[in-house]
XYZ file of C-alpha atoms in Angstrom:
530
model
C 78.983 186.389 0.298
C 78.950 189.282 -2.060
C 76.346 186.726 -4.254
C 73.966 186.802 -1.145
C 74.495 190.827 -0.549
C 73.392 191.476 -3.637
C 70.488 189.400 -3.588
C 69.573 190.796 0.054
C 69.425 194.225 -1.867
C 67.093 193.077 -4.572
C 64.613 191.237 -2.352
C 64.372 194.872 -0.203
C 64.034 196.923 -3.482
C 62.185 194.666 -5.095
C 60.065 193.353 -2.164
C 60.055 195.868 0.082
C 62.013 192.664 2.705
C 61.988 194.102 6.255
C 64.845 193.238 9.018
C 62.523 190.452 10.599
C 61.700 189.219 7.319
C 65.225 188.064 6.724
C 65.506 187.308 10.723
C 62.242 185.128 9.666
C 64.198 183.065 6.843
C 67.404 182.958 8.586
C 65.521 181.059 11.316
C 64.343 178.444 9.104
C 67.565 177.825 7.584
C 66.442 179.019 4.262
C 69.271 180.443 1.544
C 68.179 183.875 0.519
C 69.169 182.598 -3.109
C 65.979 180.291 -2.735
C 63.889 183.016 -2.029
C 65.064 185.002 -5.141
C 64.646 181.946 -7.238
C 60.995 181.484 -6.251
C 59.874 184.483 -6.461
C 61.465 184.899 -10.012
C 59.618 181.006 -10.650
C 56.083 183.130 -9.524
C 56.857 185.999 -11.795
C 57.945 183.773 -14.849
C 55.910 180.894 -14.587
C 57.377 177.522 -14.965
C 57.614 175.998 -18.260
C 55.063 173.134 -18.682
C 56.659 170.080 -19.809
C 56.343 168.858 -23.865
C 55.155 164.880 -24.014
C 56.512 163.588 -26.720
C 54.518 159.766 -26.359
C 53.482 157.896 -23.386
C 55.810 155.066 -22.752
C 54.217 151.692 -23.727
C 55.472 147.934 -23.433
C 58.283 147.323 -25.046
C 58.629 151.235 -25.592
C 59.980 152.546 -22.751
C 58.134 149.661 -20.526
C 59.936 146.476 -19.664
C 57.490 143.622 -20.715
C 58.444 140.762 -18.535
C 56.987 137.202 -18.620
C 56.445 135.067 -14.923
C 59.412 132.982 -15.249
C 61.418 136.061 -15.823
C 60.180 137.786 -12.570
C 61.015 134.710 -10.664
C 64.778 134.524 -12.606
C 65.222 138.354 -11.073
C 64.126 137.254 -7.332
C 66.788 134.558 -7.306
C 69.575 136.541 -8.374
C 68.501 139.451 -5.948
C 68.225 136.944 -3.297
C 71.609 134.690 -3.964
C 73.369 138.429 -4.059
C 71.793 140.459 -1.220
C 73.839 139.464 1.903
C 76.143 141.583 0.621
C 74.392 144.671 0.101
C 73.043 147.326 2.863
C 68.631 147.333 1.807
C 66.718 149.874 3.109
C 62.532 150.757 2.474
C 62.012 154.644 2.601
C 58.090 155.668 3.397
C 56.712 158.594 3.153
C 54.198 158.862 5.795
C 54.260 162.578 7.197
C 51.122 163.646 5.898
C 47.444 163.624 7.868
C 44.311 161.298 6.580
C 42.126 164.451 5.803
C 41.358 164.033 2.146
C 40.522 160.156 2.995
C 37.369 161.489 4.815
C 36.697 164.524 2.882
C 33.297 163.172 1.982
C 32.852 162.422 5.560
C 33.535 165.897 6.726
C 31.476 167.433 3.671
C 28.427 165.561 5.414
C 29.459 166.889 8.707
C 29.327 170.338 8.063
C 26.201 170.445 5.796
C 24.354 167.445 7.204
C 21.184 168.575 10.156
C 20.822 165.707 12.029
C 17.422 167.209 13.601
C 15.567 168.028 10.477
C 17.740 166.264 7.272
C 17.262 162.702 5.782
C 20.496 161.020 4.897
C 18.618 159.735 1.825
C 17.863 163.299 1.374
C 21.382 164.062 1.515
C 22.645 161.265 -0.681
C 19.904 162.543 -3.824
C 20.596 166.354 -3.163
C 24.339 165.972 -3.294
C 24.912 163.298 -5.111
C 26.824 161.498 -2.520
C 27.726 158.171 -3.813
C 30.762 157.694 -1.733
C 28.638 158.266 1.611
C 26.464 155.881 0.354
C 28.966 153.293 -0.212
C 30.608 153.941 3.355
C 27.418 153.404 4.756
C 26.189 149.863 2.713
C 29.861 148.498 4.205
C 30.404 150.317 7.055
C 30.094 147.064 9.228
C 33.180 145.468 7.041
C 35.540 148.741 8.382
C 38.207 147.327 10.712
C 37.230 150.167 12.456
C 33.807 150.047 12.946
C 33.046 147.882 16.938
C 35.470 150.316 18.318
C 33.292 153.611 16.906
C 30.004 151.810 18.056
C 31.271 151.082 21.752
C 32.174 154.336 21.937
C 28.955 155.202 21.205
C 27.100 152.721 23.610
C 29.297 154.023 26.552
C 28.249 157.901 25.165
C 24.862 157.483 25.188
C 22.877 154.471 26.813
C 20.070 154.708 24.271
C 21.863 154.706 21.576
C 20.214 151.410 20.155
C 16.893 153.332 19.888
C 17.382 155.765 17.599
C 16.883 156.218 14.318
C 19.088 154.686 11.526
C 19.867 158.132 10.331
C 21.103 159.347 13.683
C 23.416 156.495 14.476
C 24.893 156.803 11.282
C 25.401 160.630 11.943
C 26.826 159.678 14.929
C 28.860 157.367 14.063
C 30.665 159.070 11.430
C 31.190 162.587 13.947
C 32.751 159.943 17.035
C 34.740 158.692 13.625
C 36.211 161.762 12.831
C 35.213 164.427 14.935
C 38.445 166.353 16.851
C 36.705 165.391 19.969
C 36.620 162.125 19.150
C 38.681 159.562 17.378
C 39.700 162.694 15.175
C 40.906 160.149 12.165
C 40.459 162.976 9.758
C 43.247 164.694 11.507
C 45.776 161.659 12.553
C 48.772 160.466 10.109
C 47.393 157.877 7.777
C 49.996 154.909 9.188
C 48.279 155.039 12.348
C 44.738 154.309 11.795
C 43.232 151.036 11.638
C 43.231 149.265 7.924
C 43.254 145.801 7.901
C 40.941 143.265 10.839
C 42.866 140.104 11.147
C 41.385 137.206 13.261
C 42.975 138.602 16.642
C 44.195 141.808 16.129
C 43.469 145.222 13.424
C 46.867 146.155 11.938
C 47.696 149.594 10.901
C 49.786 150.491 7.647
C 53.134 150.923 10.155
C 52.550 147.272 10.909
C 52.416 146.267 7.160
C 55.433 147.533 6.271
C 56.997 146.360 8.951
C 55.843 142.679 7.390
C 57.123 143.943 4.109
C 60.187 145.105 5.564
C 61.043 142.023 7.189
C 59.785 139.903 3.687
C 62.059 141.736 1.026
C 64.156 144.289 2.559
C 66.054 142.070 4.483
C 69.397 140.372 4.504
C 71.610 139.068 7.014
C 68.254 138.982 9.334
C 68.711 142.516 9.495
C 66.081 144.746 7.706
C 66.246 148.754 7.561
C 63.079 150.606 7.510
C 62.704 154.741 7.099
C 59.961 156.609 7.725
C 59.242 160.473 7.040
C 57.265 161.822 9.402
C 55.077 165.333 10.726
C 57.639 165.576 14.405
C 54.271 166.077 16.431
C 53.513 162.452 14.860
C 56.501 160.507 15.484
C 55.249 159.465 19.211
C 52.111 158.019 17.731
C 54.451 156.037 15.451
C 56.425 154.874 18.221
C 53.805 154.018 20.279
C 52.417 151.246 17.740
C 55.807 149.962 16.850
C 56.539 149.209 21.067
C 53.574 147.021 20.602
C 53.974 145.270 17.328
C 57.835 145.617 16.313
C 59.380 142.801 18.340
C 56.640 140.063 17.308
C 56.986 140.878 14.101
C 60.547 140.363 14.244
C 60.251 136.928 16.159
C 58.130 135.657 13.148
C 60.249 136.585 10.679
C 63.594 135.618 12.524
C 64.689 139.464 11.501
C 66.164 142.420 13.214
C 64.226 145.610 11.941
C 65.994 148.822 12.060
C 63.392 151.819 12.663
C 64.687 155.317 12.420
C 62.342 158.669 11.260
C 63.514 162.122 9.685
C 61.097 164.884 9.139
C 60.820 167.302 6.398
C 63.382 169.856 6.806
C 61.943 173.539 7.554
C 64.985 174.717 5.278
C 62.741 172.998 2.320
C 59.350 175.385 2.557
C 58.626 177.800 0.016
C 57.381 181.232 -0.078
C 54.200 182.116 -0.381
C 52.342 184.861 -2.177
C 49.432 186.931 -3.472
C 47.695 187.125 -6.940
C 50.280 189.544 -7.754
C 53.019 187.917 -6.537
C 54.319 189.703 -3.899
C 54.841 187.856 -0.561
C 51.794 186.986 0.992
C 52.102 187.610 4.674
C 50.020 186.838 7.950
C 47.666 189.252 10.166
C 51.036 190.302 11.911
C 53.011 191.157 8.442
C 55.297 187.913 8.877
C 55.664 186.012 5.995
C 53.948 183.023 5.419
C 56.040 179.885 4.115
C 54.394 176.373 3.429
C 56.258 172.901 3.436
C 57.776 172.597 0.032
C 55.670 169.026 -1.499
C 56.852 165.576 -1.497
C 60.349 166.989 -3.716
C 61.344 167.710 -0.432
C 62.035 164.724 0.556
C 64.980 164.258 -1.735
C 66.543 165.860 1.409
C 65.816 163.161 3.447
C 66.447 160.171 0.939
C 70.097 162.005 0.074
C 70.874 161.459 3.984
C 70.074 157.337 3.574
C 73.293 155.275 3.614
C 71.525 152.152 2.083
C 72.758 150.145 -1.497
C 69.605 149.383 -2.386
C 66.318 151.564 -1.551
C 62.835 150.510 -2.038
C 60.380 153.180 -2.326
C 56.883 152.743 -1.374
C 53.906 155.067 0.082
C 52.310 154.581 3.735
C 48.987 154.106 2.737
C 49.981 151.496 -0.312
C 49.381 148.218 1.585
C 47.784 144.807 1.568
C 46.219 142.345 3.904
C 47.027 139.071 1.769
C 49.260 138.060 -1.144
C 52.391 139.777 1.014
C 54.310 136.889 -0.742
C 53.182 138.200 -3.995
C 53.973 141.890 -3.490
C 57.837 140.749 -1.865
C 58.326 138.531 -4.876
C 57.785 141.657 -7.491
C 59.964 144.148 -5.444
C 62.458 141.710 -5.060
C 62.738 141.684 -8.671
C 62.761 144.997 -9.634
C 65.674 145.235 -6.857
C 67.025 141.844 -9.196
C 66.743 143.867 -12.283
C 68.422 147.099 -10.662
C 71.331 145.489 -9.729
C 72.012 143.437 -12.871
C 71.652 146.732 -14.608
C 74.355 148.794 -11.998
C 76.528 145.463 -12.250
C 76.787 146.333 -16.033
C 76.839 150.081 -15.523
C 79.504 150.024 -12.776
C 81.373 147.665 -15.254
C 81.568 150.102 -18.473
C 82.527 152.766 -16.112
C 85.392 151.034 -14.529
C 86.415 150.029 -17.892
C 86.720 153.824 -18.768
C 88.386 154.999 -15.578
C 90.887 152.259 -16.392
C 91.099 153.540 -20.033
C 90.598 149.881 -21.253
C 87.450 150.698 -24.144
C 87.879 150.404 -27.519
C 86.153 151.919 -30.523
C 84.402 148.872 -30.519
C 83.474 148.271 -27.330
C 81.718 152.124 -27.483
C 79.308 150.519 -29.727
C 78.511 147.610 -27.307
C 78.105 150.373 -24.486
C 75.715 152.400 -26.663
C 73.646 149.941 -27.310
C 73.258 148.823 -23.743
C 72.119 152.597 -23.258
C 69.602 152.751 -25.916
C 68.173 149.142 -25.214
C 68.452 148.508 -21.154
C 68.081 152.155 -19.956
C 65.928 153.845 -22.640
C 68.563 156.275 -23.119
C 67.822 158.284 -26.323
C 71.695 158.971 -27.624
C 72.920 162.338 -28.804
C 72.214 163.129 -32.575
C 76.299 164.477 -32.939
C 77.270 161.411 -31.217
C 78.939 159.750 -33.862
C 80.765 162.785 -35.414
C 82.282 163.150 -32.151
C 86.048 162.190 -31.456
C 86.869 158.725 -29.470
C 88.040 160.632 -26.602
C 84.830 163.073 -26.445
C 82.480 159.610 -26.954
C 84.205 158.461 -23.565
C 83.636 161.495 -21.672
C 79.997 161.555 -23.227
C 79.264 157.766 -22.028
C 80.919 158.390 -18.976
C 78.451 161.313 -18.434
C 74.992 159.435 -19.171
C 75.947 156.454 -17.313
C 77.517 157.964 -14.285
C 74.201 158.675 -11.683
C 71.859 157.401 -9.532
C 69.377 154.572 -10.986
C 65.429 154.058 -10.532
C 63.554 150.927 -11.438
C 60.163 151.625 -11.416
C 57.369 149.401 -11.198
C 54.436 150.643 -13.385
C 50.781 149.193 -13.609
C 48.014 149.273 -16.256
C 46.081 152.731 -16.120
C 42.623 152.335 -14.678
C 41.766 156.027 -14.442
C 43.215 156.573 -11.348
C 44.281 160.203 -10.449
C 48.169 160.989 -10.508
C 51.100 160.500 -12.792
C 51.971 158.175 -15.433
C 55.021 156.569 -17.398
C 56.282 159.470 -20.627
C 58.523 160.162 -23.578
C 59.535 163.911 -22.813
C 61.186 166.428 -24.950
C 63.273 168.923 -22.581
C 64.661 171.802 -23.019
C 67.359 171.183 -24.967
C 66.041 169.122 -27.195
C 66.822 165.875 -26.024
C 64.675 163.179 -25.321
C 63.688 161.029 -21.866
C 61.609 159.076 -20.157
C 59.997 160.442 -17.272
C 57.208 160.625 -14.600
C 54.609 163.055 -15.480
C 51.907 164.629 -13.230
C 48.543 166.394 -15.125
C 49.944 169.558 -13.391
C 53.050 169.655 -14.875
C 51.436 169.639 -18.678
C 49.614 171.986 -20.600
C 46.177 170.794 -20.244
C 44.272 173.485 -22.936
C 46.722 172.168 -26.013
C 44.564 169.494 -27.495
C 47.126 167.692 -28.194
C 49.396 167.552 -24.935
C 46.054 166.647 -23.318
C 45.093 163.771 -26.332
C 48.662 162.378 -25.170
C 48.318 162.636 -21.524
C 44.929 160.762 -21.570
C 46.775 157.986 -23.836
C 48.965 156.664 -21.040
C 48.765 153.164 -20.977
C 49.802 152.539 -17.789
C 49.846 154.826 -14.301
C 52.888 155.479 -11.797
C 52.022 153.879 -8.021
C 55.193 154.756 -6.642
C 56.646 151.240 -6.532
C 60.301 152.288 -7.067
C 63.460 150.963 -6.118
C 66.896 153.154 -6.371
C 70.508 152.871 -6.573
C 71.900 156.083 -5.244
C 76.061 154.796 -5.055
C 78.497 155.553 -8.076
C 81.068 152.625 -9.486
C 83.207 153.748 -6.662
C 80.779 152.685 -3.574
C 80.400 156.575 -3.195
C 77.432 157.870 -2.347
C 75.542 160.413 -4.894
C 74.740 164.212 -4.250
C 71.141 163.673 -4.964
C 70.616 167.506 -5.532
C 73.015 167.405 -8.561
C 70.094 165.304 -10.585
C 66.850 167.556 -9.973
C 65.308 169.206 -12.599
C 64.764 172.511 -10.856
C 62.219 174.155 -13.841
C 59.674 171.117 -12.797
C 58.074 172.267 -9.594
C 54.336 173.313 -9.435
C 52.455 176.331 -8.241
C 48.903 175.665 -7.124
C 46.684 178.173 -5.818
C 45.397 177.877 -1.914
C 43.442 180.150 0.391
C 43.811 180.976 3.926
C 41.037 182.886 5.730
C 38.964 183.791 2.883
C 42.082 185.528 0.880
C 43.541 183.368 -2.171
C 46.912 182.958 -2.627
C 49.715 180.964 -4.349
C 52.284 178.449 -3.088
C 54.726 176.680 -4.993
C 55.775 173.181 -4.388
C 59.269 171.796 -5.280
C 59.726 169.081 -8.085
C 58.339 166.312 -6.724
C 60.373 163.631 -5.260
C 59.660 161.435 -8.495
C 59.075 163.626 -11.324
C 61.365 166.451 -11.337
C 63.224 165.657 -8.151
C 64.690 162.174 -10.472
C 65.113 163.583 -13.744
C 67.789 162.717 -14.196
C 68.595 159.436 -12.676
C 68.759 156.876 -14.942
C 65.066 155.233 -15.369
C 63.804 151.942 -15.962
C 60.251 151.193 -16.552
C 58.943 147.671 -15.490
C 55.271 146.637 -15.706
C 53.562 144.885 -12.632
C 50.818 143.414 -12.227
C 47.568 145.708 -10.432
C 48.039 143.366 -6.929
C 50.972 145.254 -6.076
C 49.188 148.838 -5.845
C 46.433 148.927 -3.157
C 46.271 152.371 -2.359
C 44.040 154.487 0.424
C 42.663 157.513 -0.875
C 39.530 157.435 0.622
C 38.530 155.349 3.847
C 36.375 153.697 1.225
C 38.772 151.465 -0.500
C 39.441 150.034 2.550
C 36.344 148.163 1.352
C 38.232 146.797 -1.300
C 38.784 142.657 -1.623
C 42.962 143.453 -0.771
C 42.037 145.447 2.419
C 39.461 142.539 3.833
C 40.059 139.547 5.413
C 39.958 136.292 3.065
């Protein structure tokens, strides 16, 4: 109490904090502590992160052969009716950047006097050019042109130019379909011979194919609240079929990210940035948030997977590569759980230690303290008992091909230690030639394809809080009516938000990541019918 006094002080001589601003963070559930702590992270900076190496095969990378995959899947399957599985899915955010291009045209696009050729040469507008050479193949596209028949009786005798402007305003247009402005896992993706599916009704497939036992399958999904309906609405019509085919009970349930989570905002000199009617502004605190939400998940196993990361075939491929990083998870936590049992019964030796360490250094990449060895028998225990006791990630990592986002790293922290980690461009120095030389030497890229353990040796569940790196978050600059200002955004739910979870690196194969960024690689062979 005396803790939060004091820091109610600060932020009003500091800050110049009025009554209704602290009404205004009280209301969101937001500790005043938080506030303090951002504002200090805007004043200070956060410290970028040092790369020591990108993690390679067989350096931080688990190298695994085909019959070894398959050896994983059996032993996840033969083991699995006793374990809770759950899939957690991301899927609050809206499909905006995935027509960006789109809505670029849009606004600087005359239909009455403009060429789209024009266009295309003046703005170098490959992707519109692209959209428009497959638009036919979009599962999206008979819907869009009987809108347009119905709209406007003529519409077959116009111009190519102004159907195609057309068609792309009905596509995204707010008085239209408005696709630019619904959640991703409600749009069409994938045209199937009778039906389109939508990414909600993929993972329900994938659900039902790998995160299943006892016929009963558990399936999460973070959501915008004004969204969940939408959700809803598509599962009443697809949910119970899908569950007839696969002879499996599918649990849905939603959480949304928490308003306790957003993050101050402020100006170029740091001081809170506030609306037209002096009320603070506050923006949703970044994917890290969601920590929140997977800490509330009662599940043994949790597979981790983005909403617009989906596939129309080769489902049987992607289940068989999750089910063995889930394999590979456990068989590491059987071993892990073992040790640590071992210690709480006081029944390691000396010798024993050495067996342990070496299952640190070799299975979970763990780089061991340089004093370890001068230490005492008693203080080795305690230190084993410390690196082994958390939460475990397997991560499923796939061969860099450029794509934007984070990738697989040796890190030096803070201290001085060593570990691996998942690193975003943001989080590095980008103007030290050499951070950067390292960064673009990744071999391989981070799709979020990650499965977690978050229960101790005792069937207890982690405090996921305790294992965030809190000096990892980012602060990007944004602008709102013409005035810049900066947000920060928490670590995110993969970099610093598991830093330290124990962290295993598996390579798989380029099927298994089939992401959406733009409505363009829906025009990709994995997104098409066969």
């Amino acid at each position: 109490m005396e803790e939060s006094i004091t820091t109610k002080n600060r932020l009003i001589e500091t800050y110049g904090f009025t009554t209704s601003d602290f009404q205004q963070i009280e209301e969101k559930g937001i500790l005043l502590d938080n506030i303090s702590k951002q504002l200090f992270i805007f004043r200070n900076r956060i410290p970028k992160i040092i790369l020591q190496n990108p993690a390679t095969l067989q350096n931080g990378i688990w190298d695994l052969s085909e019959a070894e995959f398959k050896e994983k899947v059996v032993f996840f399957d033969e083991i699995k009716s006793v374990l809770k599985l759950e899939k957690f899915v991301p899927a609050s955010g809206a499909a905006s950047r995935m027509f960006q291009f789109l809505s670029e045209f849009l606004n600087n696009f005359d239909v009455e006097t403009d060429t789209i050729n024009g266009y295309i040469n003046k703005n170098q507008a490959t992707s519109l050019t692209v959209f428009l050479t497959g638009m036919e193949k979009f599962p999206f596209f008979e819907a869009i042109n009987k809108k347009l028949e119905v709209a406007f009786p003529d519409f077959y005798s116009w111009k190519t130019d102004k159907k195609n402007y057309y068609f792309i305003k009905y596509l995204i247009g707010s008085e239209n379909s408005d696709f630019a402005n619904k959640p991703k896992g409600i749009l069409p993706f994938h045209q199937y011979k009778n039906h389109i599916a939508t990414p909600i009704e993929e993972h329900l497939n994938e659900s039902a194919f790998y995160a299943s036992s006892n016929g009963i399958s558990n399936l999460h999904f973070t959501v915008s609240e004004e969204h969940q309906k939408q959700f809803e609405a598509i599962l009443s019509t697809v949910k119970s079929k899908i569950e007839s085919d696969n002879n499996t009970k599918i649990n849905i349930s939603f959480s949304y990210q928490n308003q306790k989570t957003d993050t101050l905002a402020v100006d170029l000199q740091n001081n809170p940035f506030r609306d037209n009617n002096e009320r603070l502004i506050f923006r949703p605190g970044g994917h890290g948030a969601l920590i929140e939400n997977l800490n509330n998940i009662d599940a043994d196993i949790i597979f981790i997977k983005n909403i617009d990361n989906v596939i129309q075939n080769h489902i049987e491929t992607i289940a068989l590569y999750k089910k063995a990083l889930a394999g590979i998870l456990i068989q590491l936590q059987n071993q892990i759980f073992t040790y640590l049992k071992e210690i709480q019964s006081n029944l390691i030796t000396e010798k024993e230690i050495e067996t342990i360490v070496s299952f640190a250094k070799n299975k979970l990449n763990i780089v061991i303290s340089n004093d370890f060895e001068k230490t005492t028998f008693h203080d080795k225990i305690a230190y084993i008992k410390e690196i082994l006791n958390k939460p475990i990630r397997v991560c499923g990592m796939v061969k860099n091909e450029n794509e934007p986002g984070g990738g697989p790293f040796w890190i030096r922290n803070t201290n001085g230690s060593i570990s691996l980690q998942i690193v975003e461009s943001s989080q590095i120095d980008l103007k030290d030639e050499k951070q950067l030389q390292l960064f673009q030497s990744a071999t391989h890229f981070n799709p979020v394809d990650i499965v977690c353990g978050i229960k101790n040796y005792n069937g207890e569940k982690f405090n996921l809080h305790e294992f965030i790196d809190e000096n990892s978050g980012f602060i990007v600059e944004k602008n709102k009516n013409g005035t810049n200002y900066k947000a920060y955004e928490l670590p995110g739910l993969w970099n610093g938000g598991m830093a330290n979870w124990l962290t295993v690196f598996v390579e798989v194969p380029l099927i298994t990541f089939n992401p959406v960024k733009t409505v363009n690689d829906l025009l990709k062979p994995t997104h098409q019918p066969q």
